[in-house]
PDB file of N, CA, C and O and ligand atoms in Angstrom:
ATOM      1  N   MET C   1      97.676  97.865 106.166  1.00 87.00           N
ATOM      2  CA  MET C   1      96.377  98.887 106.544  1.00 87.00           C
ATOM      3  C   MET C   1      96.704 100.304 106.463  1.00 87.00           C
ATOM      4  O   MET C   1      96.927 101.260 107.070  1.00 87.00           O
ATOM      5  N   ALA C   2      95.554 100.907 106.172  1.00 97.00           N
ATOM      6  CA  ALA C   2      95.125 102.375 105.861  1.00 97.00           C
ATOM      7  C   ALA C   2      94.712 102.612 107.223  1.00 97.00           C
ATOM      8  O   ALA C   2      94.396 102.091 108.097  1.00 97.00           O
ATOM      9  N   LEU C   3      94.589 103.854 107.913  1.00 98.00           N
ATOM     10  CA  LEU C   3      94.269 104.529 108.797  1.00 98.00           C
ATOM     11  C   LEU C   3      92.865 105.145 108.260  1.00 98.00           C
ATOM     12  O   LEU C   3      92.550 105.408 107.837  1.00 98.00           O
ATOM     13  N   MET C   4      92.193 105.329 109.229  1.00 98.00           N
ATOM     14  CA  MET C   4      90.827 106.231 109.624  1.00 98.00           C
ATOM     15  C   MET C   4      90.627 107.114 110.567  1.00 98.00           C
ATOM     16  O   MET C   4      91.519 107.087 111.331  1.00 98.00           O
ATOM     17  N   ILE C   5      89.554 107.999 110.430  1.00 98.00           N
ATOM     18  CA  ILE C   5      90.218 108.910 111.775  1.00 98.00           C
ATOM     19  C   ILE C   5      88.418 108.794 112.123  1.00 98.00           C
ATOM     20  O   ILE C   5      87.501 109.084 111.203  1.00 98.00           O
ATOM     21  N   THR C   6      88.456 109.494 113.549  1.00 98.00           N
ATOM     22  CA  THR C   6      87.163 109.252 114.026  1.00 98.00           C
ATOM     23  C   THR C   6      86.276 110.495 114.341  1.00 98.00           C
ATOM     24  O   THR C   6      87.169 111.172 114.316  1.00 98.00           O
ATOM     25  N   GLU C   7      85.004 110.029 115.189  1.00 98.00           N
ATOM     26  CA  GLU C   7      84.580 111.333 115.391  1.00 98.00           C
ATOM     27  C   GLU C   7      85.043 111.986 116.470  1.00 98.00           C
ATOM     28  O   GLU C   7      84.469 113.460 116.287  1.00 98.00           O
ATOM     29  N   ASP C   8      86.345 111.835 116.975  1.00 98.00           N
ATOM     30  CA  ASP C   8      86.758 112.851 118.239  1.00 98.00           C
ATOM     31  C   ASP C   8      87.564 113.868 117.524  1.00 98.00           C
ATOM     32  O   ASP C   8      88.552 114.612 117.923  1.00 98.00           O
ATOM     33  N   CYS C   9      87.924 113.661 115.839  1.00 98.00           N
ATOM     34  CA  CYS C   9      88.705 114.634 115.214  1.00 98.00           C
ATOM     35  C   CYS C   9      87.644 116.175 115.865  1.00 98.00           C
ATOM     36  O   CYS C   9      87.023 116.072 115.969  1.00 98.00           O
ATOM     37  N   THR C  10      89.159 117.202 116.310  1.00 98.00           N
ATOM     38  CA  THR C  10      88.422 118.627 116.535  1.00 98.00           C
ATOM     39  C   THR C  10      88.744 119.441 115.252  1.00 98.00           C
ATOM     40  O   THR C  10      88.668 120.459 115.389  1.00 98.00           O
ATOM     41  N   VAL C  11      89.176 118.969 114.263  1.00 98.00           N
ATOM     42  CA  VAL C  11      88.874 119.757 112.934  1.00 98.00           C
ATOM     43  C   VAL C  11      90.008 120.749 112.411  1.00 98.00           C
ATOM     44  O   VAL C  11      89.770 121.909 112.444  1.00 98.00           O
ATOM     45  N   CYS C  12      91.853 120.610 113.398  1.00 98.00           N
ATOM     46  CA  CYS C  12      92.320 121.398 114.031  1.00 98.00           C
ATOM     47  C   CYS C  12      93.373 121.481 112.860  1.00 98.00           C
ATOM     48  O   CYS C  12      94.206 122.326 112.801  1.00 98.00           O
ATOM     49  N   ASP C  13      93.415 120.836 112.091  1.00 97.00           N
ATOM     50  CA  ASP C  13      94.205 121.208 110.881  1.00 97.00           C
ATOM     51  C   ASP C  13      94.903 120.558 110.747  1.00 97.00           C
ATOM     52  O   ASP C  13      96.059 120.318 109.803  1.00 97.00           O
ATOM     53  N   ALA C  14      96.109 119.979 111.705  1.00 98.00           N
ATOM     54  CA  ALA C  14      97.051 119.541 111.680  1.00 98.00           C
ATOM     55  C   ALA C  14      98.266 118.462 110.993  1.00 98.00           C
ATOM     56  O   ALA C  14      99.017 118.173 110.083  1.00 98.00           O
ATOM     57  N   CYS C  15      96.773 117.150 110.600  1.00 98.00           N
ATOM     58  CA  CYS C  15      97.521 116.536 109.857  1.00 98.00           C
ATOM     59  C   CYS C  15      97.573 116.876 108.350  1.00 98.00           C
ATOM     60  O   CYS C  15      98.041 115.854 107.985  1.00 98.00           O
ATOM     61  N   ILE C  16      97.124 117.463 108.101  1.00 98.00           N
ATOM     62  CA  ILE C  16      96.681 117.926 106.383  1.00 98.00           C
ATOM     63  C   ILE C  16      98.424 117.687 105.534  1.00 98.00           C
ATOM     64  O   ILE C  16      98.573 117.318 104.881  1.00 98.00           O
ATOM     65  N   GLU C  17      99.460 118.798 106.553  1.00 98.00           N
ATOM     66  CA  GLU C  17     100.780 119.086 105.421  1.00 98.00           C
ATOM     67  C   GLU C  17     101.765 118.040 106.223  1.00 98.00           C
ATOM     68  O   GLU C  17     102.279 117.581 104.709  1.00 98.00           O
ATOM     69  N   PRO C  18     100.923 117.082 106.537  1.00 98.00           N
ATOM     70  CA  PRO C  18     102.273 116.075 107.096  1.00 98.00           C
ATOM     71  C   PRO C  18     102.473 115.009 106.167  1.00 98.00           C
ATOM     72  O   PRO C  18     103.267 114.186 106.122  1.00 98.00           O
ATOM     73  N   CYS C  19     101.189 114.351 105.357  1.00 98.00           N
ATOM     74  CA  CYS C  19     100.696 113.527 104.948  1.00 98.00           C
ATOM     75  C   CYS C  19     101.708 113.423 104.350  1.00 98.00           C
ATOM     76  O   CYS C  19     100.885 114.117 102.657  1.00 98.00           O
ATOM     77  N   PRO C  20     102.712 112.430 103.612  1.00 98.00           N
ATOM     78  CA  PRO C  20     103.209 112.371 101.858  1.00 98.00           C
ATOM     79  C   PRO C  20     102.389 112.060 100.742  1.00 98.00           C
ATOM     80  O   PRO C  20     103.312 111.739  99.776  1.00 98.00           O
ATOM     81  N   ASN C  21     101.552 111.385 101.433  1.00 98.00           N
ATOM     82  CA  ASN C  21     100.424 111.195 100.144  1.00 98.00           C
ATOM     83  C   ASN C  21      99.186 112.049  99.922  1.00 98.00           C
ATOM     84  O   ASN C  21      98.369 111.396  99.029  1.00 98.00           O
ATOM     85  N   GLU C  22      99.011 112.477 100.567  1.00 98.00           N
ATOM     86  CA  GLU C  22      98.172 114.238 100.378  1.00 98.00           C
ATOM     87  C   GLU C  22      96.668 112.899 100.377  1.00 98.00           C
ATOM     88  O   GLU C  22      95.530 113.287 100.066  1.00 98.00           O
ATOM     89  N   ALA C  23      96.663 112.496 101.435  1.00 98.00           N
ATOM     90  CA  ALA C  23      95.131 111.239 101.860  1.00 98.00           C
ATOM     91  C   ALA C  23      94.097 112.302 102.475  1.00 98.00           C
ATOM     92  O   ALA C  23      93.353 111.733 102.352  1.00 98.00           O
ATOM     93  N   ILE C  24      94.910 113.127 103.085  1.00 98.00           N
ATOM     94  CA  ILE C  24      94.198 113.373 103.877  1.00 98.00           C
ATOM     95  C   ILE C  24      93.257 114.438 103.578  1.00 98.00           C
ATOM     96  O   ILE C  24      93.956 115.912 103.439  1.00 98.00           O
ATOM     97  N   THR C  25      91.727 115.386 103.941  1.00 98.00           N
ATOM     98  CA  THR C  25      91.594 116.038 103.214  1.00 98.00           C
ATOM     99  C   THR C  25      90.062 116.599 104.445  1.00 98.00           C
ATOM    100  O   THR C  25      89.476 115.865 105.510  1.00 98.00           O
ATOM    101  N   ALA C  26      89.573 117.500 103.741  1.00 97.00           N
ATOM    102  CA  ALA C  26      88.982 118.227 105.298  1.00 97.00           C
ATOM    103  C   ALA C  26      87.165 117.270 104.505  1.00 97.00           C
ATOM    104  O   ALA C  26      86.611 117.596 103.422  1.00 97.00           O
ATOM    105  N   GLY C  27      86.085 116.447 106.086  1.00 96.00           N
ATOM    106  CA  GLY C  27      85.293 116.367 104.919  1.00 96.00           C
ATOM    107  C   GLY C  27      84.255 117.631 105.250  1.00 96.00           C
ATOM    108  O   GLY C  27      84.708 118.351 105.929  1.00 96.00           O
ATOM    109  N   GLU C  28      82.927 116.570 105.544  1.00 95.00           N
ATOM    110  CA  GLU C  28      82.259 117.540 106.016  1.00 95.00           C
ATOM    111  C   GLU C  28      81.884 118.002 107.619  1.00 95.00           C
ATOM    112  O   GLU C  28      81.821 119.256 107.848  1.00 95.00           O
ATOM    113  N   GLU C  29      81.994 117.700 108.311  1.00 97.00           N
ATOM    114  CA  GLU C  29      82.013 117.626 109.675  1.00 97.00           C
ATOM    115  C   GLU C  29      83.403 117.300 110.448  1.00 97.00           C
ATOM    116  O   GLU C  29      84.239 118.047 111.005  1.00 97.00           O
ATOM    117  N   ILE C  30      84.444 115.723 109.717  1.00 98.00           N
ATOM    118  CA  ILE C  30      85.265 115.861 110.593  1.00 98.00           C
ATOM    119  C   ILE C  30      86.625 116.101 109.200  1.00 98.00           C
ATOM    120  O   ILE C  30      86.360 115.597 108.179  1.00 98.00           O
ATOM    121  N   PHE C  31      87.602 115.522 109.376  1.00 98.00           N
ATOM    122  CA  PHE C  31      88.412 115.533 108.214  1.00 98.00           C
ATOM    123  C   PHE C  31      88.726 113.644 107.815  1.00 98.00           C
ATOM    124  O   PHE C  31      88.150 112.710 109.070  1.00 98.00           O
ATOM    125  N   VAL C  32      89.245 113.670 106.710  1.00 98.00           N
ATOM    126  CA  VAL C  32      88.985 112.138 106.311  1.00 98.00           C
ATOM    127  C   VAL C  32      90.352 111.473 105.533  1.00 98.00           C
ATOM    128  O   VAL C  32      90.861 112.310 105.088  1.00 98.00           O
ATOM    129  N   ILE C  33      90.553 110.226 106.216  1.00 98.00           N
ATOM    130  CA  ILE C  33      91.771 109.481 105.198  1.00 98.00           C
ATOM    131  C   ILE C  33      91.124 108.780 104.023  1.00 98.00           C
ATOM    132  O   ILE C  33      90.384 108.200 104.183  1.00 98.00           O
ATOM    133  N   ASP C  34      91.532 109.345 102.963  1.00 98.00           N
ATOM    134  CA  ASP C  34      91.430 108.841 101.529  1.00 98.00           C
ATOM    135  C   ASP C  34      92.055 107.199 101.816  1.00 98.00           C
ATOM    136  O   ASP C  34      93.441 107.151 101.285  1.00 98.00           O
ATOM    137  N   ALA C  35      91.510 106.216 101.575  1.00 98.00           N
ATOM    138  CA  ALA C  35      92.246 104.272 101.802  1.00 98.00           C
ATOM    139  C   ALA C  35      92.875 104.327 100.839  1.00 98.00           C
ATOM    140  O   ALA C  35      94.015 103.653 101.094  1.00 98.00           O
ATOM    141  N   LEU C  36      92.438 104.594 100.047  1.00 97.00           N
ATOM    142  CA  LEU C  36      92.887 104.783  98.790  1.00 97.00           C
ATOM    143  C   LEU C  36      94.593 104.753  98.747  1.00 97.00           C
ATOM    144  O   LEU C  36      95.268 104.712  97.449  1.00 97.00           O
ATOM    145  N   ARG C  37      94.804 105.751  98.701  1.00 98.00           N
ATOM    146  CA  ARG C  37      96.074 106.506  99.733  1.00 98.00           C
ATOM    147  C   ARG C  37      96.749 106.984 100.422  1.00 98.00           C
ATOM    148  O   ARG C  37      97.559 107.489 100.660  1.00 98.00           O
ATOM    149  N   CYS C  38      96.114 105.636 101.880  1.00 98.00           N
ATOM    150  CA  CYS C  38      97.191 105.945 102.397  1.00 98.00           C
ATOM    151  C   CYS C  38      98.078 104.321 103.218  1.00 98.00           C
ATOM    152  O   CYS C  38      97.503 103.521 102.798  1.00 98.00           O
ATOM    153  N   SER C  39      99.461 104.559 102.824  1.00 98.00           N
ATOM    154  CA  SER C  39      99.988 103.820 102.862  1.00 98.00           C
ATOM    155  C   SER C  39     100.792 103.056 104.279  1.00 98.00           C
ATOM    156  O   SER C  39     101.641 102.715 104.728  1.00 98.00           O
ATOM    157  N   GLU C  40     100.398 104.402 105.653  1.00 98.00           N
ATOM    158  CA  GLU C  40     100.885 104.082 106.713  1.00 98.00           C
ATOM    159  C   GLU C  40     101.489 105.084 106.726  1.00 98.00           C
ATOM    160  O   GLU C  40     102.721 104.577 107.301  1.00 98.00           O
ATOM    161  N   CYS C  41     102.286 105.760 105.915  1.00 98.00           N
ATOM    162  CA  CYS C  41     103.593 105.991 105.497  1.00 98.00           C
ATOM    163  C   CYS C  41     105.118 105.458 105.373  1.00 98.00           C
ATOM    164  O   CYS C  41     105.490 105.608 105.636  1.00 98.00           O
ATOM    165  N   ILE C  42     104.204 104.190 104.978  1.00 97.00           N
ATOM    166  CA  ILE C  42     105.472 103.333 104.661  1.00 97.00           C
ATOM    167  C   ILE C  42     105.824 104.060 103.149  1.00 97.00           C
ATOM    168  O   ILE C  42     105.097 104.637 102.436  1.00 97.00           O
ATOM    169  N   GLY C  43     107.273 104.039 102.951  1.00 95.00           N
ATOM    170  CA  GLY C  43     107.281 104.629 101.590  1.00 95.00           C
ATOM    171  C   GLY C  43     108.196 106.203 102.305  1.00 95.00           C
ATOM    172  O   GLY C  43     109.150 106.108 101.427  1.00 95.00           O
ATOM    173  N   THR C  44     108.027 107.042 103.241  1.00 96.00           N
ATOM    174  CA  THR C  44     108.644 107.719 103.597  1.00 96.00           C
ATOM    175  C   THR C  44     109.391 108.053 104.761  1.00 96.00           C
ATOM    176  O   THR C  44     109.924 108.385 105.318  1.00 96.00           O
ATOM    177  N   ASP C  45     108.408 107.431 106.022  1.00 96.00           N
ATOM    178  CA  ASP C  45     108.566 107.494 107.277  1.00 96.00           C
ATOM    179  C   ASP C  45     108.192 106.133 108.267  1.00 96.00           C
ATOM    180  O   ASP C  45     107.603 105.261 107.809  1.00 96.00           O
ATOM    181  N   GLU C  46     108.874 106.827 109.369  1.00 95.00           N
ATOM    182  CA  GLU C  46     109.200 104.640 110.555  1.00 95.00           C
ATOM    183  C   GLU C  46     107.596 105.173 111.459  1.00 95.00           C
ATOM    184  O   GLU C  46     106.948 104.006 111.083  1.00 95.00           O
ATOM    185  N   GLU C  47     106.910 106.058 110.974  1.00 97.00           N
ATOM    186  CA  GLU C  47     105.394 106.432 112.186  1.00 97.00           C
ATOM    187  C   GLU C  47     104.819 107.121 110.826  1.00 97.00           C
ATOM    188  O   GLU C  47     104.946 107.894 110.322  1.00 97.00           O
ATOM    189  N   PRO C  48     103.255 106.832 111.466  1.00 98.00           N
ATOM    190  CA  PRO C  48     102.146 107.393 110.674  1.00 98.00           C
ATOM    191  C   PRO C  48     102.405 108.865 110.865  1.00 98.00           C
ATOM    192  O   PRO C  48     102.439 109.215 112.312  1.00 98.00           O
ATOM    193  N   GLN C  49     102.592 109.728 109.956  1.00 98.00           N
ATOM    194  CA  GLN C  49     102.604 111.558 110.306  1.00 98.00           C
ATOM    195  C   GLN C  49     101.580 111.586 110.704  1.00 98.00           C
ATOM    196  O   GLN C  49     102.272 112.726 111.875  1.00 98.00           O
ATOM    197  N   CYS C  50     100.671 111.374 110.527  1.00 98.00           N
ATOM    198  CA  CYS C  50      99.284 112.182 111.288  1.00 98.00           C
ATOM    199  C   CYS C  50      99.244 111.749 112.850  1.00 98.00           C
ATOM    200  O   CYS C  50      98.818 112.398 113.650  1.00 98.00           O
ATOM    201  N   ILE C  51      99.486 110.560 112.566  1.00 98.00           N
ATOM    202  CA  ILE C  51      99.229 109.998 114.207  1.00 98.00           C
ATOM    203  C   ILE C  51     100.145 111.185 115.226  1.00 98.00           C
ATOM    204  O   ILE C  51      99.873 111.533 116.589  1.00 98.00           O
ATOM    205  N   GLU C  52     101.330 110.871 114.879  1.00 98.00           N
ATOM    206  CA  GLU C  52     102.245 112.233 115.680  1.00 98.00           C
ATOM    207  C   GLU C  52     102.296 113.614 115.678  1.00 98.00           C
ATOM    208  O   GLU C  52     102.204 114.187 116.648  1.00 98.00           O
ATOM    209  N   VAL C  53     100.941 113.849 114.933  1.00 98.00           N
ATOM    210  CA  VAL C  53     101.023 115.441 114.615  1.00 98.00           C
ATOM    211  C   VAL C  53      99.343 115.591 115.446  1.00 98.00           C
ATOM    212  O   VAL C  53      99.067 116.819 116.217  1.00 98.00           O
ATOM    213  N   CYS C  54      98.654 114.755 115.389  1.00 98.00           N
ATOM    214  CA  CYS C  54      97.194 114.967 116.018  1.00 98.00           C
ATOM    215  C   CYS C  54      96.513 114.844 117.736  1.00 98.00           C
ATOM    216  O   CYS C  54      97.154 113.645 118.423  1.00 98.00           O
ATOM    217  N   PRO C  55      96.588 116.198 118.375  1.00 98.00           N
ATOM    218  CA  PRO C  55      96.822 116.096 119.473  1.00 98.00           C
ATOM    219  C   PRO C  55      94.996 115.215 119.947  1.00 98.00           C
ATOM    220  O   PRO C  55      94.909 115.161 121.299  1.00 98.00           O
ATOM    221  N   SER C  56      94.023 115.003 119.665  1.00 98.00           N
ATOM    222  CA  SER C  56      93.475 114.269 119.359  1.00 98.00           C
ATOM    223  C   SER C  56      93.258 112.767 120.176  1.00 98.00           C
ATOM    224  O   SER C  56      92.495 111.465 120.162  1.00 98.00           O
ATOM    225  N   ASP C  57      94.484 111.630 119.460  1.00 98.00           N
ATOM    226  CA  ASP C  57      94.406 110.885 119.316  1.00 98.00           C
ATOM    227  C   ASP C  57      93.139 110.630 118.379  1.00 98.00           C
ATOM    228  O   ASP C  57      92.719 109.043 119.371  1.00 98.00           O
ATOM    229  N   CYS C  58      92.907 110.731 117.803  1.00 98.00           N
ATOM    230  CA  CYS C  58      91.645 110.076 116.715  1.00 98.00           C
ATOM    231  C   CYS C  58      91.924 109.533 114.964  1.00 98.00           C
ATOM    232  O   CYS C  58      91.279 109.218 114.765  1.00 98.00           O
ATOM    233  N   ILE C  59      93.024 109.368 115.675  1.00 98.00           N
ATOM    234  CA  ILE C  59      93.634 108.073 113.691  1.00 98.00           C
ATOM    235  C   ILE C  59      94.114 106.803 114.474  1.00 98.00           C
ATOM    236  O   ILE C  59      94.485 106.076 114.977  1.00 98.00           O
ATOM    237  N   ILE C  60      93.232 106.079 113.639  1.00 98.00           N
ATOM    238  CA  ILE C  60      93.024 104.173 113.771  1.00 98.00           C
ATOM    239  C   ILE C  60      93.431 103.892 112.898  1.00 98.00           C
ATOM    240  O   ILE C  60      93.029 104.173 111.754  1.00 98.00           O
ATOM    241  N   PRO C  61      93.292 102.160 112.931  1.00 97.00           N
ATOM    242  CA  PRO C  61      93.998 101.467 111.813  1.00 97.00           C
ATOM    243  C   PRO C  61      91.674 100.920 111.201  1.00 97.00           C
ATOM    244  O   PRO C  61      91.294 100.930 112.277  1.00 97.00           O
ATOM    245  N   ASN C  62      91.917 101.144 110.109  1.00 97.00           N
ATOM    246  CA  ASN C  62      90.894 101.115 108.814  1.00 97.00           C
ATOM    247  C   ASN C  62      90.507  99.266 109.050  1.00 97.00           C
ATOM    248  O   ASN C  62      91.262  98.927 108.444  1.00 97.00           O
ATOM    249  N   PRO C  63      89.153  98.898 109.690  1.00 97.00           N
ATOM    250  CA  PRO C  63      89.278  97.417 109.783  1.00 97.00           C
ATOM    251  C   PRO C  63      89.131  97.210 108.029  1.00 97.00           C
ATOM    252  O   PRO C  63      89.492  95.520 108.007  1.00 97.00           O
ATOM    253  N   ASP C  64      88.422  98.126 107.539  1.00 97.00           N
ATOM    254  CA  ASP C  64      88.145  97.234 105.826  1.00 97.00           C
ATOM    255  C   ASP C  64      89.504  97.061 104.940  1.00 97.00           C
ATOM    256  O   ASP C  64      88.929  97.183 104.204  1.00 97.00           O
ATOM    257  N   PHE C  65      90.823  97.976 105.374  1.00 96.00           N
ATOM    258  CA  PHE C  65      91.571  97.091 105.020  1.00 96.00           C
ATOM    259  C   PHE C  65      92.746  97.259 105.231  1.00 96.00           C
ATOM    260  O   PHE C  65      94.053  97.874 105.601  1.00 96.00           O
ATOM    261  N   GLU C  66      92.330  96.137 104.780  1.00 95.00           N
ATOM    262  CA  GLU C  66      94.303  95.044 106.127  1.00 95.00           C
ATOM    263  C   GLU C  66      95.074  95.267 104.828  1.00 95.00           C
ATOM    264  O   GLU C  66      94.553  94.278 103.907  1.00 95.00           O
ATOM    265  N   GLU C  67      96.211  95.682 104.920  1.00 96.00           N
ATOM    266  CA  GLU C  67      97.030  95.234 103.875  1.00 96.00           C
ATOM    267  C   GLU C  67      98.297  94.721 104.297  1.00 96.00           C
ATOM    268  O   GLU C  67      99.050  95.592 105.359  1.00 96.00           O
ATOM    269  N   SER C  68      99.239  94.174 103.428  1.00 96.00           N
ATOM    270  CA  SER C  68     100.429  93.631 104.329  1.00 96.00           C
ATOM    271  C   SER C  68     101.116  95.252 103.978  1.00 96.00           C
ATOM    272  O   SER C  68     101.599  95.875 103.592  1.00 96.00           O
ATOM    273  N   GLU C  69     103.039  95.087 104.988  1.00 96.00           N
ATOM    274  CA  GLU C  69     103.850  96.075 105.036  1.00 96.00           C
ATOM    275  C   GLU C  69     103.722  95.992 103.069  1.00 96.00           C
ATOM    276  O   GLU C  69     103.994  97.186 102.654  1.00 96.00           O
ATOM    277  N   ASP C  70     104.178  95.390 102.304  1.00 97.00           N
ATOM    278  CA  ASP C  70     104.852  95.193 100.830  1.00 97.00           C
ATOM    279  C   ASP C  70     103.245  95.565 100.118  1.00 97.00           C
ATOM    280  O   ASP C  70     103.342  96.369  99.329  1.00 97.00           O
ATOM    281  N   GLU C  71     102.097  95.397 100.974  1.00 97.00           N
ATOM    282  CA  GLU C  71     101.071  96.418  99.840  1.00 97.00           C
ATOM    283  C   GLU C  71     101.569  97.593 100.285  1.00 97.00           C
ATOM    284  O   GLU C  71     100.929  98.342  99.089  1.00 97.00           O
ATOM    285  N   LEU C  72     101.466  97.861 101.116  1.00 98.00           N
ATOM    286  CA  LEU C  72     101.189  99.729 101.318  1.00 98.00           C
ATOM    287  C   LEU C  72     102.205  99.807 100.834  1.00 98.00           C
ATOM    288  O   LEU C  72     102.526 101.076 100.077  1.00 98.00           O
ATOM    289  N   GLN C  73     104.005  99.275 100.465  1.00 98.00           N
ATOM    290  CA  GLN C  73     104.884 100.437  99.517  1.00 98.00           C
ATOM    291  C   GLN C  73     104.565  99.737  98.846  1.00 98.00           C
ATOM    292  O   GLN C  73     104.803 100.897  97.797  1.00 98.00           O
ATOM    293  N   GLU C  74     103.675  98.741  97.789  1.00 97.00           N
ATOM    294  CA  GLU C  74     103.352  99.081  96.490  1.00 97.00           C
ATOM    295  C   GLU C  74     101.859 100.676  96.446  1.00 97.00           C
ATOM    296  O   GLU C  74     102.377 100.981  95.072  1.00 97.00           O
ATOM    297  N   LYS C  75     101.896 100.601  97.266  1.00 97.00           N
ATOM    298  CA  LYS C  75     100.044 101.649  96.814  1.00 97.00           C
ATOM    299  C   LYS C  75     101.680 102.871  96.838  1.00 97.00           C
ATOM    300  O   LYS C  75     100.759 103.726  96.369  1.00 97.00           O
ATOM    301  N   TYR C  76     102.216 102.951  97.711  1.00 98.00           N
ATOM    302  CA  TYR C  76     103.040 103.811  98.077  1.00 98.00           C
ATOM    303  C   TYR C  76     103.234 104.001  96.632  1.00 98.00           C
ATOM    304  O   TYR C  76     103.337 105.380  96.100  1.00 98.00           O
ATOM    305  N   GLU C  77     104.020 103.112  95.894  1.00 97.00           N
ATOM    306  CA  GLU C  77     104.870 103.551  94.668  1.00 97.00           C
ATOM    307  C   GLU C  77     104.017 103.824  93.767  1.00 97.00           C
ATOM    308  O   GLU C  77     104.322 104.610  92.712  1.00 97.00           O
ATOM    309  N   MET C  78     102.631 103.410  93.832  1.00 97.00           N
ATOM    310  CA  MET C  78     101.623 103.270  92.485  1.00 97.00           C
ATOM    311  C   MET C  78     101.070 105.170  92.619  1.00 97.00           C
ATOM    312  O   MET C  78     101.116 105.951  91.638  1.00 97.00           O
ATOM    313  N   ILE C  79     101.521 105.588  93.852  1.00 97.00           N
ATOM    314  CA  ILE C  79     100.721 107.150  94.060  1.00 97.00           C
ATOM    315  C   ILE C  79     102.244 107.766  93.420  1.00 97.00           C
ATOM    316  O   ILE C  79     101.264 108.853  93.055  1.00 97.00           O
ATOM    317  N   HIS C  80     103.186 107.089  93.757  1.00 97.00           N
ATOM    318  CA  HIS C  80     104.240 108.225  93.366  1.00 97.00           C
ATOM    319  C   HIS C  80     105.119 108.252  92.309  1.00 97.00           C
ATOM    320  O   HIS C  80     106.261 108.245  91.613  1.00 97.00           O
ATOM    321  N   GLY C  81     104.567 106.986  91.444  1.00 88.00           N
ATOM    322  CA  GLY C  81     105.088 106.383  90.399  1.00 88.00           C
ATOM    323  C   GLY C  81     104.926 107.107  89.042  1.00 88.00           C
ATOM    324  O   GLY C  81     104.915 107.570  89.020  1.00 88.00           O
TER     325      GLY C  81
HETATM  326 FE1  LIG U 101      98.605 110.380 105.214  1.00 97.59          FE
HETATM  327 FE2  LIG U 101     100.957 108.824 106.529  1.00 97.59          FE
HETATM  328 FE3  LIG U 101      98.248 109.858 108.119  1.00 97.59          FE
HETATM  329 FE4  LIG U 101      98.703 108.153 106.279  1.00 97.59          FE
HETATM  330  S1  LIG U 101      99.794 107.234 107.802  1.00 97.59           S
HETATM  331  S2  LIG U 101      97.038 109.345 105.894  1.00 97.59           S
HETATM  332  S3  LIG U 101      99.695 108.157 104.669  1.00 97.59           S
HETATM  333  S4  LIG U 101     100.113 110.674 107.045  1.00 97.59           S
HETATM  334 FE1  LIG U 102      91.440 115.753 113.376  1.00 97.59          FE
HETATM  335 FE2  LIG U 102      93.259 115.016 114.408  1.00 97.59          FE
HETATM  336 FE3  LIG U 102      93.763 116.053 111.901  1.00 97.59          FE
HETATM  337 FE4  LIG U 102      93.194 117.571 113.829  1.00 97.59          FE
HETATM  338  S1  LIG U 102      95.345 116.207 113.784  1.00 97.59           S
HETATM  339  S2  LIG U 102      91.809 117.484 112.101  1.00 97.59           S
HETATM  340  S3  LIG U 102      92.671 116.196 115.582  1.00 97.59           S
HETATM  341  S4  LIG U 102      92.299 113.916 112.579  1.00 97.59           S
END
């Protein structure tokens, strides 16, 4: 399941650099996660790195992108293949 950022985002910029998939960008008002690039950090880390650094607790599962761990691993490998 990819993650998404809610409107509680304060645009603090902390989450862009830790993302291993370059999935996070600055949107018009808040930061945005590209669901097609978010592997929930499967492939590199035990925990989602964006959630680890976010001071606003505004990163949540994206209900439109339900994926298994295997699918997330495949997504990671597609991005970095
Ligand atoms: Fe990037 Fe990992 Fe956050 Fe997904 S969970 S947006 S891959 S840091
Ligand atoms: Fe927004 Fe959290 Fe990313 Fe900061 S770390 S830009 S509050 S999503």
